[in-house]
GROMACS .gro file of C-alpha atoms in nm:
model
  432
    1MET     CA    1   0.000   0.000   0.000
    2LYS     CA    2   0.112   0.354  -0.068
    3THR     CA    3   0.217   0.533   0.252
    4LYS     CA    4   0.201   0.902   0.322
    5ASN     CA    5   0.531   1.080   0.268
    6LYS     CA    6   0.705   1.234   0.565
    7SER     CA    7   0.771   1.606   0.574
    8TYR     CA    8   1.139   1.690   0.540
    9ALA     CA    9   1.362   1.989   0.603
   10LEU     CA   10   1.686   1.962   0.405
   11LEU     CA   11   1.932   2.194   0.575
   12HIS     CA   12   2.252   2.363   0.453
   13CYS     CA   13   2.194   2.288   0.086
   14ASN     CA   14   2.390   2.428  -0.206
   15VAL     CA   15   2.105   2.438  -0.456
   16LEU     CA   16   2.121   2.404  -0.834
   17SER     CA   17   1.772   2.480  -0.966
   18GLY     CA   18   1.792   2.300  -1.303
   19GLU     CA   19   1.712   2.617  -1.496
   20LYS     CA   20   1.925   2.719  -1.792
   21ASP     CA   21   2.098   3.004  -1.609
   22MET     CA   22   2.139   2.812  -1.283
   23GLU     CA   23   2.398   2.921  -1.033
   24VAL     CA   24   2.472   2.781  -0.689
   25GLN     CA   25   2.237   2.912  -0.420
   26LYS     CA   26   2.429   2.860  -0.098
   27ASN     CA   27   2.304   2.758   0.245
   28GLN     CA   28   1.942   2.700   0.149
   29THR     CA   29   1.672   2.511   0.336
   30ILE     CA   30   1.437   2.298   0.127
   31LEU     CA   31   1.105   2.209   0.287
   32VAL     CA   32   0.925   1.908   0.143
   33LYS     CA   33   0.565   1.823   0.231
   34ASP     CA   34   0.320   1.575   0.079
   35GLY     CA   35   0.574   1.477  -0.184
   36ARG     CA   36   0.625   1.832  -0.311
   37ILE     CA   37   0.870   2.113  -0.262
   38GLU     CA   38   0.706   2.353  -0.020
   39SER     CA   39   0.974   2.621  -0.012
   40ILE     CA   40   1.342   2.696  -0.083
   41SER     CA   41   1.487   2.974   0.130
   42ASP     CA   42   1.761   3.072   0.372
   43THR     CA   43   1.530   3.033   0.671
   44GLU     CA   44   1.654   2.859   0.982
   45THR     CA   45   1.305   2.824   1.128
   46ILE     CA   46   1.170   2.473   1.076
   47PRO     CA   47   0.801   2.393   1.132
   48GLU     CA   48   0.712   2.122   1.381
   49GLY     CA   49   0.682   1.768   1.251
   50TYR     CA   50   0.953   1.793   0.983
   51VAL     CA   51   1.236   1.540   0.969
   52CYS     CA   52   1.557   1.746   0.954
   53ILE     CA   53   1.844   1.624   0.737
   54ASP     CA   54   2.174   1.811   0.733
   55ILE     CA   55   2.305   1.816   0.375
   56LYS     CA   56   2.635   1.963   0.504
   57ASP     CA   57   2.685   2.215   0.224
   58HIS     CA   58   2.669   1.950  -0.044
   59TYR     CA   59   2.491   2.007  -0.375
   60VAL     CA   60   2.121   1.948  -0.431
   61MET     CA   61   1.980   1.946  -0.783
   62PRO     CA   62   1.681   1.801  -0.970
   63GLY     CA   63   1.688   1.431  -1.039
   64LEU     CA   64   1.816   1.342  -1.385
   65ILE     CA   65   1.572   1.261  -1.666
   66ASN     CA   66   1.676   0.996  -1.918
   67MET     CA   67   1.479   1.039  -2.240
   68HIS     CA   68   1.584   0.721  -2.423
   69VAL     CA   69   1.564   0.397  -2.226
   70HIS     CA   70   1.506   0.032  -2.310
   71LEU     CA   71   1.427  -0.115  -1.970
   72ALA     CA   72   1.489  -0.476  -2.068
   73GLY     CA   73   1.860  -0.428  -2.145
   74ASN     CA   74   2.156  -0.483  -1.916
   75GLY     CA   75   2.426  -0.316  -2.125
   76LYS     CA   76   2.674  -0.602  -2.101
   77PRO     CA   77   2.935  -0.607  -2.380
   78GLN     CA   78   2.875  -0.875  -2.644
   79LYS     CA   79   3.130  -1.075  -2.838
   80LYS     CA   80   2.884  -1.131  -3.120
   81GLN     CA   81   2.534  -1.025  -3.217
   82ARG     CA   82   2.250  -1.231  -3.078
   83ASP     CA   83   1.911  -1.308  -3.223
   84ASN     CA   84   1.700  -1.080  -3.003
   85ALA     CA   85   1.370  -1.186  -3.157
   86LYS     CA   86   1.445  -1.553  -3.090
   87LEU     CA   87   1.547  -1.471  -2.732
   88VAL     CA   88   1.228  -1.274  -2.664
   89ASN     CA   89   1.012  -1.551  -2.807
   90ALA     CA   90   1.186  -1.799  -2.578
   91ILE     CA   91   1.141  -1.575  -2.273
   92PHE     CA   92   0.765  -1.544  -2.321
   93SER     CA   93   0.714  -1.906  -2.420
   94ASN     CA   94   0.660  -2.008  -2.057
   95PRO     CA   95   0.525  -1.825  -1.752
   96VAL     CA   96   0.836  -1.875  -1.536
   97SER     CA   97   1.075  -1.693  -1.769
   98ALA     CA   98   0.807  -1.433  -1.849
   99TYR     CA   99   0.773  -1.361  -1.477
  100ALA     CA  100   1.152  -1.339  -1.446
  101ALA     CA  101   1.158  -1.084  -1.729
  102HIS     CA  102   0.898  -0.875  -1.549
  103LYS     CA  103   1.102  -0.878  -1.227
  104LEU     CA  104   1.417  -0.792  -1.422
  105VAL     CA  105   1.250  -0.487  -1.577
  106GLU     CA  106   1.139  -0.383  -1.226
  107SER     CA  107   1.496  -0.416  -1.100
  108TYR     CA  108   1.637  -0.210  -1.387
  109ALA     CA  109   1.385   0.066  -1.324
  110LYS     CA  110   1.496   0.075  -0.961
  111MET     CA  111   1.860   0.081  -1.072
  112GLU     CA  112   1.791   0.395  -1.275
  113LEU     CA  113   1.651   0.559  -0.962
  114MET     CA  114   1.941   0.449  -0.741
  115SER     CA  115   2.180   0.612  -0.989
  116GLY     CA  116   2.005   0.949  -0.961
  117VAL     CA  117   1.762   0.924  -1.254
  118THR     CA  118   1.417   1.012  -1.121
  119THR     CA  119   1.232   1.005  -1.456
  120ILE     CA  120   1.277   0.779  -1.757
  121ARG     CA  121   1.116   0.775  -2.100
  122THR     CA  122   1.104   0.425  -2.247
  123VAL     CA  123   1.118   0.390  -2.624
  124GLY     CA  124   1.072   0.022  -2.696
  125GLY     CA  125   1.016  -0.252  -2.443
  126LEU     CA  126   0.906  -0.610  -2.390
  127LYS     CA  127   0.531  -0.644  -2.450
  128ASP     CA  128   0.346  -0.427  -2.193
  129LEU     CA  129   0.601  -0.459  -1.912
  130ASP     CA  130   0.694  -0.090  -1.913
  131THR     CA  131   0.341   0.030  -1.844
  132ARG     CA  132   0.285  -0.245  -1.587
  133VAL     CA  133   0.598  -0.146  -1.395
  134ARG     CA  134   0.503   0.222  -1.431
  135ASP     CA  135   0.160   0.155  -1.284
  136ASP     CA  136   0.301  -0.046  -0.992
  137ILE     CA  137   0.542   0.238  -0.913
  138ASN     CA  138   0.262   0.494  -0.930
  139ALA     CA  139   0.049   0.279  -0.699
  140GLY     CA  140   0.332   0.260  -0.445
  141LYS     CA  141   0.371  -0.117  -0.481
  142ILE     CA  142   0.737  -0.097  -0.583
  143LEU     CA  143   1.008   0.168  -0.572
  144GLY     CA  144   1.116   0.327  -0.898
  145PRO     CA  145   1.142   0.643  -1.105
  146ARG     CA  146   0.861   0.824  -1.283
  147ILE     CA  147   0.813   0.638  -1.612
  148LEU     CA  148   0.685   0.765  -1.945
  149ALA     CA  149   0.631   0.441  -2.133
  150SER     CA  150   0.590   0.344  -2.497
  151ASN     CA  151   0.587  -0.036  -2.459
  152LEU     CA  152   0.654  -0.208  -2.793
  153GLY     CA  153   0.778   0.008  -3.076
  154ILE     CA  154   0.647  -0.017  -3.431
  155SER     CA  155   0.893  -0.143  -3.692
  156VAL     CA  156   0.869  -0.325  -4.026
  157GLU     CA  157   0.961  -0.675  -4.139
  158GLY     CA  158   1.341  -0.694  -4.117
  159GLY     CA  159   1.346  -0.351  -3.952
  160HIS     CA  160   1.525  -0.227  -3.643
  161MET     CA  161   1.450  -0.443  -3.336
  162ALA     CA  162   1.157  -0.613  -3.512
  163GLY     CA  163   1.039  -0.905  -3.303
  164SER     CA  164   1.205  -0.798  -2.978
  165VAL     CA  165   1.123  -0.450  -2.845
  166ALA     CA  166   0.921  -0.363  -3.156
  167LEU     CA  167   0.664  -0.540  -3.373
  168PRO     CA  168   0.677  -0.543  -3.753
  169ALA     CA  169   0.394  -0.376  -3.941
  170HIS     CA  170   0.332  -0.465  -4.306
  171SER     CA  171   0.108  -0.179  -4.414
  172ALA     CA  172  -0.016   0.165  -4.317
  173LYS     CA  173  -0.332  -0.002  -4.187
  174GLU     CA  174  -0.126  -0.224  -3.956
  175THR     CA  175   0.068   0.073  -3.816
  176VAL     CA  176  -0.263   0.235  -3.723
  177GLU     CA  177  -0.376  -0.087  -3.557
  178MET     CA  178  -0.052  -0.100  -3.360
  179VAL     CA  179  -0.098   0.258  -3.240
  180ASP     CA  180  -0.448   0.162  -3.128
  181ALA     CA  181  -0.308  -0.142  -2.945
  182ARG     CA  182  -0.060   0.076  -2.757
  183ASP     CA  183  -0.343   0.315  -2.675
  184LYS     CA  184  -0.533   0.030  -2.509
  185GLU     CA  185  -0.224  -0.032  -2.294
  186ASN     CA  186  -0.239   0.334  -2.182
  187VAL     CA  187   0.109   0.423  -2.303
  188ASP     CA  188   0.253   0.773  -2.277
  189LEU     CA  189   0.403   0.798  -2.627
  190ILE     CA  190   0.441   0.605  -2.953
  191LYS     CA  191   0.777   0.482  -3.082
  192LEU     CA  192   0.857   0.413  -3.449
  193MET     CA  193   1.166   0.239  -3.590
  194ILE     CA  194   1.205   0.418  -3.923
  195THR     CA  195   1.563   0.329  -4.019
  196GLY     CA  196   1.812   0.059  -3.941
  197GLY     CA  197   2.096   0.103  -3.693
  198VAL     CA  198   2.469   0.048  -3.667
  199MET     CA  199   2.442  -0.327  -3.624
  200ASP     CA  200   2.172  -0.369  -3.891
  201ALA     CA  201   2.394  -0.255  -4.177
  202LYS     CA  202   2.589  -0.524  -4.364
  203GLU     CA  203   2.800  -0.292  -4.580
  204LYS     CA  204   3.016   0.013  -4.513
  205GLY     CA  205   2.847   0.349  -4.533
  206VAL     CA  206   2.485   0.232  -4.517
  207PRO     CA  207   2.382   0.251  -4.151
  208GLY     CA  208   2.042   0.403  -4.097
  209GLN     CA  209   1.895   0.259  -4.417
  210LEU     CA  210   1.535   0.374  -4.460
  211LYS     CA  211   1.309   0.083  -4.367
  212MET     CA  212   0.963   0.227  -4.300
  213PRO     CA  213   0.790   0.384  -4.602
  214ALA     CA  214   0.664   0.741  -4.572
  215GLU     CA  215   0.298   0.638  -4.594
  216MET     CA  216   0.337   0.411  -4.291
  217VAL     CA  217   0.510   0.686  -4.092
  218LYS     CA  218   0.233   0.929  -4.182
  219ALA     CA  219  -0.045   0.688  -4.091
  220ALA     CA  220   0.110   0.610  -3.752
  221CYS     CA  221   0.170   0.978  -3.669
  222GLU     CA  222  -0.179   1.086  -3.771
  223GLU     CA  223  -0.341   0.817  -3.557
  224ALA     CA  224  -0.109   0.887  -3.263
  225HIS     CA  225  -0.176   1.260  -3.279
  226ARG     CA  226  -0.548   1.198  -3.310
  227LYS     CA  227  -0.529   1.008  -2.981
  228GLY     CA  228  -0.313   1.272  -2.813
  229TYR     CA  229   0.029   1.101  -2.825
  230ILE     CA  230   0.362   1.237  -2.941
  231VAL     CA  231   0.569   1.016  -3.169
  232ALA     CA  232   0.937   0.941  -3.119
  233ALA     CA  233   1.132   0.775  -3.400
  234HIS     CA  234   1.459   0.585  -3.423
  235VAL     CA  235   1.641   0.755  -3.712
  236GLU     CA  236   2.010   0.731  -3.808
  237SER     CA  237   2.034   0.873  -4.161
  238PRO     CA  238   1.958   1.205  -4.332
  239ILE     CA  239   1.687   1.053  -4.551
  240GLY     CA  240   1.533   0.896  -4.243
  241VAL     CA  241   1.525   1.232  -4.064
  242ARG     CA  242   1.355   1.395  -4.362
  243VAL     CA  243   1.092   1.120  -4.395
  244ALA     CA  244   1.026   1.129  -4.021
  245LEU     CA  245   0.983   1.507  -4.000
  246GLU     CA  246   0.786   1.542  -4.322
  247ASN     CA  247   0.533   1.287  -4.200
  248GLY     CA  248   0.469   1.403  -3.845
  249VAL     CA  249   0.732   1.262  -3.606
  250ASP     CA  250   0.773   1.482  -3.297
  251SER     CA  251   1.115   1.370  -3.173
  252ILE     CA  252   1.408   1.238  -3.371
  253GLU     CA  253   1.591   0.980  -3.161
  254HIS     CA  254   1.966   0.972  -3.238
  255GLY     CA  255   1.983   1.188  -3.554
  256ALA     CA  256   2.211   1.214  -3.856
  257LYS     CA  257   2.432   1.467  -4.033
  258PRO     CA  258   2.196   1.755  -4.112
  259ASP     CA  259   2.161   1.990  -4.406
  260GLU     CA  260   1.965   2.313  -4.449
  261GLU     CA  261   1.649   2.123  -4.544
  262ILE     CA  262   1.663   1.915  -4.225
  263ILE     CA  263   1.719   2.221  -4.008
  264SER     CA  264   1.423   2.393  -4.175
  265LEU     CA  265   1.204   2.087  -4.122
  266PHE     CA  266   1.289   2.072  -3.751
  267LYS     CA  267   1.183   2.434  -3.715
  268GLU     CA  268   0.875   2.408  -3.935
  269LYS     CA  269   0.746   2.097  -3.757
  270HIS     CA  270   0.844   2.218  -3.405
  271ALA     CA  271   1.019   1.885  -3.352
  272PHE     CA  272   1.304   1.813  -3.113
  273LEU     CA  273   1.616   1.599  -3.120
  274THR     CA  274   1.705   1.338  -2.860
  275THR     CA  275   2.082   1.311  -2.864
  276THR     CA  276   2.228   0.969  -2.778
  277LEU     CA  277   2.605   0.965  -2.809
  278SER     CA  278   2.655   0.671  -2.573
  279PRO     CA  279   2.556   0.370  -2.790
  280ALA     CA  280   2.763   0.458  -3.100
  281LEU     CA  281   3.074   0.564  -2.908
  282PRO     CA  282   3.212   0.213  -2.834
  283TYR     CA  283   3.169   0.101  -3.195
  284ALA     CA  284   3.322   0.420  -3.330
  285LEU     CA  285   3.608   0.486  -3.089
  286PHE     CA  286   3.705   0.160  -2.917
  287ASP     CA  287   3.973  -0.065  -3.057
  288ARG     CA  288   3.793  -0.351  -3.229
  289SER     CA  289   3.969  -0.600  -3.003
  290VAL     CA  290   3.768  -0.445  -2.717
  291SER     CA  291   3.435  -0.369  -2.888
  292ASN     CA  292   3.433  -0.701  -3.079
  293ALA     CA  293   3.298  -0.501  -3.372
  294SER     CA  294   3.375  -0.600  -3.729
  295GLU     CA  295   3.549  -0.355  -3.961
  296VAL     CA  296   3.211  -0.276  -4.120
  297GLU     CA  297   3.047  -0.219  -3.781
  298GLN     CA  298   3.326   0.012  -3.667
  299TYR     CA  299   3.309   0.212  -3.990
  300ASN     CA  300   2.933   0.248  -3.961
  301GLY     CA  301   2.965   0.324  -3.592
  302ASN     CA  302   3.179   0.622  -3.688
  303VAL     CA  303   2.920   0.737  -3.943
  304VAL     CA  304   2.642   0.722  -3.685
  305PHE     CA  305   2.845   0.875  -3.402
  306GLU     CA  306   2.955   1.168  -3.617
  307GLY     CA  307   2.599   1.211  -3.749
  308ILE     CA  308   2.453   1.226  -3.398
  309ARG     CA  309   2.722   1.469  -3.285
  310ASP     CA  310   2.683   1.695  -3.589
  311CYS     CA  311   2.304   1.690  -3.562
  312ALA     CA  312   2.324   1.798  -3.199
  313LYS     CA  313   2.568   2.078  -3.278
  314ALA     CA  314   2.353   2.207  -3.563
  315ALA     CA  315   2.036   2.185  -3.355
  316ILE     CA  316   2.186   2.390  -3.073
  317ALA     CA  317   2.327   2.645  -3.318
  318ASN     CA  318   1.979   2.685  -3.471
  319ASN     CA  319   1.781   2.695  -3.144
  320ILE     CA  320   1.623   2.355  -3.205
  321PRO     CA  321   1.539   2.187  -2.873
  322VAL     CA  322   1.771   1.903  -2.776
  323ALA     CA  323   1.692   1.633  -2.522
  324LEU     CA  324   1.938   1.382  -2.376
  325GLY     CA  325   1.909   1.004  -2.355
  326ASN     CA  326   2.167   0.728  -2.357
  327ASP     CA  327   1.990   0.437  -2.533
  328VAL     CA  328   2.042   0.227  -2.225
  329GLY     CA  329   2.031  -0.144  -2.296
  330CYS     CA  330   2.270  -0.130  -2.591
  331PRO     CA  331   2.607  -0.303  -2.537
  332TRP     CA  332   2.833  -0.104  -2.303
  333ILE     CA  333   2.541   0.116  -2.186
  334SER     CA  334   2.416   0.026  -1.838
  335GLN     CA  335   2.102   0.129  -1.653
  336TYR     CA  336   2.310   0.330  -1.401
  337ASP     CA  337   2.535   0.529  -1.636
  338PHE     CA  338   2.317   0.805  -1.780
  339TRP     CA  339   2.556   1.061  -1.628
  340ARG     CA  340   2.810   0.962  -1.894
  341GLU     CA  341   2.582   1.103  -2.165
  342LEU     CA  342   2.612   1.446  -2.002
  343CYS     CA  343   2.991   1.417  -2.009
  344TYR     CA  344   2.989   1.316  -2.377
  345PHE     CA  345   2.749   1.603  -2.455
  346HIS     CA  346   3.000   1.841  -2.297
  347LYS     CA  347   3.306   1.687  -2.462
  348TYR     CA  348   3.188   1.605  -2.814
  349VAL     CA  349   2.912   1.861  -2.874
  350GLY     CA  350   3.091   2.139  -2.686
  351VAL     CA  351   2.818   2.254  -2.448
  352SER     CA  352   2.888   2.391  -2.102
  353ASN     CA  353   2.840   2.180  -1.791
  354ALA     CA  354   2.547   2.404  -1.698
  355PHE     CA  355   2.376   2.345  -2.033
  356ALA     CA  356   2.429   1.970  -2.004
  357LEU     CA  357   2.272   1.973  -1.657
  358TYR     CA  358   1.982   2.186  -1.777
  359SER     CA  359   1.927   1.956  -2.076
  360ALA     CA  360   1.913   1.648  -1.851
  361THR     CA  361   1.672   1.809  -1.604
  362LEU     CA  362   1.433   2.094  -1.686
  363GLY     CA  363   1.508   2.080  -2.058
  364ASN     CA  364   1.418   1.713  -2.079
  365ALA     CA  365   1.115   1.758  -1.854
  366THR     CA  366   0.982   2.038  -2.074
  367LEU     CA  367   1.025   1.838  -2.395
  368ALA     CA  368   0.863   1.535  -2.233
  369GLY     CA  369   0.560   1.748  -2.142
  370ILE     CA  370   0.613   1.724  -1.766
  371GLY     CA  371   0.797   2.050  -1.705
  372LYS     CA  372   0.526   2.178  -1.472
  373GLU     CA  373   0.560   1.867  -1.257
  374THR     CA  374   0.933   1.799  -1.234
  375GLY     CA  375   1.274   1.889  -1.376
  376SER     CA  376   1.362   2.186  -1.154
  377LEU     CA  377   1.369   2.270  -0.785
  378GLU     CA  378   1.075   2.506  -0.741
  379PRO     CA  379   0.797   2.535  -0.483
  380GLY     CA  380   0.495   2.333  -0.590
  381LYS     CA  381   0.688   2.082  -0.801
  382SER     CA  382   0.737   1.717  -0.721
  383ALA     CA  383   1.025   1.663  -0.480
  384ASP     CA  384   1.249   1.476  -0.725
  385LEU     CA  385   1.608   1.556  -0.637
  386ILE     CA  386   1.958   1.421  -0.586
  387VAL     CA  387   2.248   1.516  -0.359
  388CYS     CA  388   2.609   1.523  -0.482
  389ALA     CA  389   2.922   1.562  -0.270
  390GLN     CA  390   3.074   1.817  -0.509
  391ASN     CA  391   2.957   2.075  -0.760
  392PRO     CA  392   2.853   1.921  -1.095
  393LEU     CA  393   2.876   2.264  -1.258
  394GLU     CA  394   3.251   2.227  -1.215
  395ASP     CA  395   3.282   1.857  -1.298
  396LEU     CA  396   3.001   1.640  -1.433
  397ARG     CA  397   3.182   1.326  -1.321
  398VAL     CA  398   3.062   1.383  -0.965
  399LEU     CA  399   2.727   1.245  -1.087
  400ARG     CA  400   2.883   0.898  -1.105
  401VAL     CA  401   2.787   0.844  -0.741
  402VAL     CA  402   2.497   1.034  -0.585
  403GLU     CA  403   2.482   1.055  -0.207
  404HIS     CA  404   2.104   1.063  -0.171
  405VAL     CA  405   1.794   1.053  -0.389
  406MET     CA  406   1.443   1.180  -0.331
  407ILE     CA  407   1.156   1.074  -0.555
  408ARG     CA  408   0.811   1.229  -0.507
  409GLY     CA  409   0.916   1.322  -0.155
  410GLN     CA  410   1.046   0.976  -0.061
  411TRP     CA  411   1.397   1.001   0.083
  412ILE     CA  412   1.651   0.734  -0.017
  413GLU     CA  413   1.962   0.732   0.197
  414ARG     CA  414   2.289   0.629   0.031
  415PRO     CA  415   2.151   0.459  -0.284
  416MET     CA  416   2.375   0.189  -0.422
  417VAL     CA  417   2.422   0.026  -0.761
  418LYS     CA  418   2.645  -0.265  -0.850
  419ARG     CA  419   2.885  -0.142  -1.116
  420ASN     CA  420   3.046  -0.345  -1.392
  421PRO     CA  421   3.419  -0.264  -1.365
  422LEU     CA  422   3.473  -0.351  -1.731
  423LEU     CA  423   3.249  -0.061  -1.837
  424ASP     CA  424   3.435   0.183  -1.614
  425GLN     CA  425   3.773   0.059  -1.738
  426TYR     CA  426   3.701   0.113  -2.106
  427LEU     CA  427   3.450   0.402  -2.100
  428ASP     CA  428   3.617   0.633  -1.847
  429PRO     CA  429   3.896   0.748  -2.085
  430TYR     CA  430   3.631   0.908  -2.311
  431LEU     CA  431   3.476   1.131  -2.043
  432TYR     CA  432   3.714   1.428  -2.073
   0.00000   0.00000   0.00000
């Protein structure tokens, strides 16, 4: 059963609001009541009945928001590609393994929270597990972050992730039917797989091959918009971006090297970009003896990585909104390492630490449509926050380990995640 939140007084806080122009507000007291921020001030007078916690001049900021998550993935490096569709079919072929998958998704959602991510946006999952876990979290049955869920994505036969975290449609009519099926599951958004990805391409220079015809994209977007959903689309080529934007997609996930037409389409359609540097980086930049990528996969990894980076740079230069996600679940991308995406955003796109923090908090919340509820530390908003020992405005790497987490006013003391040392060993050199 859901229990009533305690009232808290967080004392001696160095506050980072999450707003674009955020600066450290020193020695603040944050009052939290009924799961919401009641006030932020320099008062030393605490009302009766509040649990006082001394933050000891450490840094309090909004919880991170990860806009591109696949909750079923563990991020372990792979020596060779596996047949994901075959694996998923096997998992759901009997109730024992299906139950285990459900519990695994629950555990990964909790891992996101323990790492300081208080909201996630899922963009392709196993059956309806994302919405089921979301609903159990909202009902107070299990502990986890706020979830905006898409459940299964919509792909095409032979398309990206078809048969695993997406279902293949064979016509415009079928895409509409799939949108309607997701609507019955009470999802929060619709996800399309319009192009292939790095690992789908079999030849050099052809990652992001267009897979979903324009008429199918248009039909899915029109039905989704009619039902009040935004549409996110996996896209990793310029032609894919154009087809997506021309036919109604609201957010381009990943991106590709842009031209003037693409920039104009982003502006005309009021669409945004979700930058995901994390998944392509190992294929592009690791030695192949480490990534286990073929020469073709490494070449295409470079194409995709550079396309995502260049798209993000162009978007920022042209005032196109940019969200941050890390495509968690891909090899080398764990459920606890979203903070790395902020570091890559700073290093490879060239944004300031403050802009990276804003993008991963209030910026992401605004683009996800929940900016009035979360994303910044303001009176009236949900008490979703994290505590860091040092100032992330000076060094984003302090987000690797958060001291405390609060989600909807629930205080979590010393959250812990079990790290994979192999990921730290090989990914850390690319942080700065």
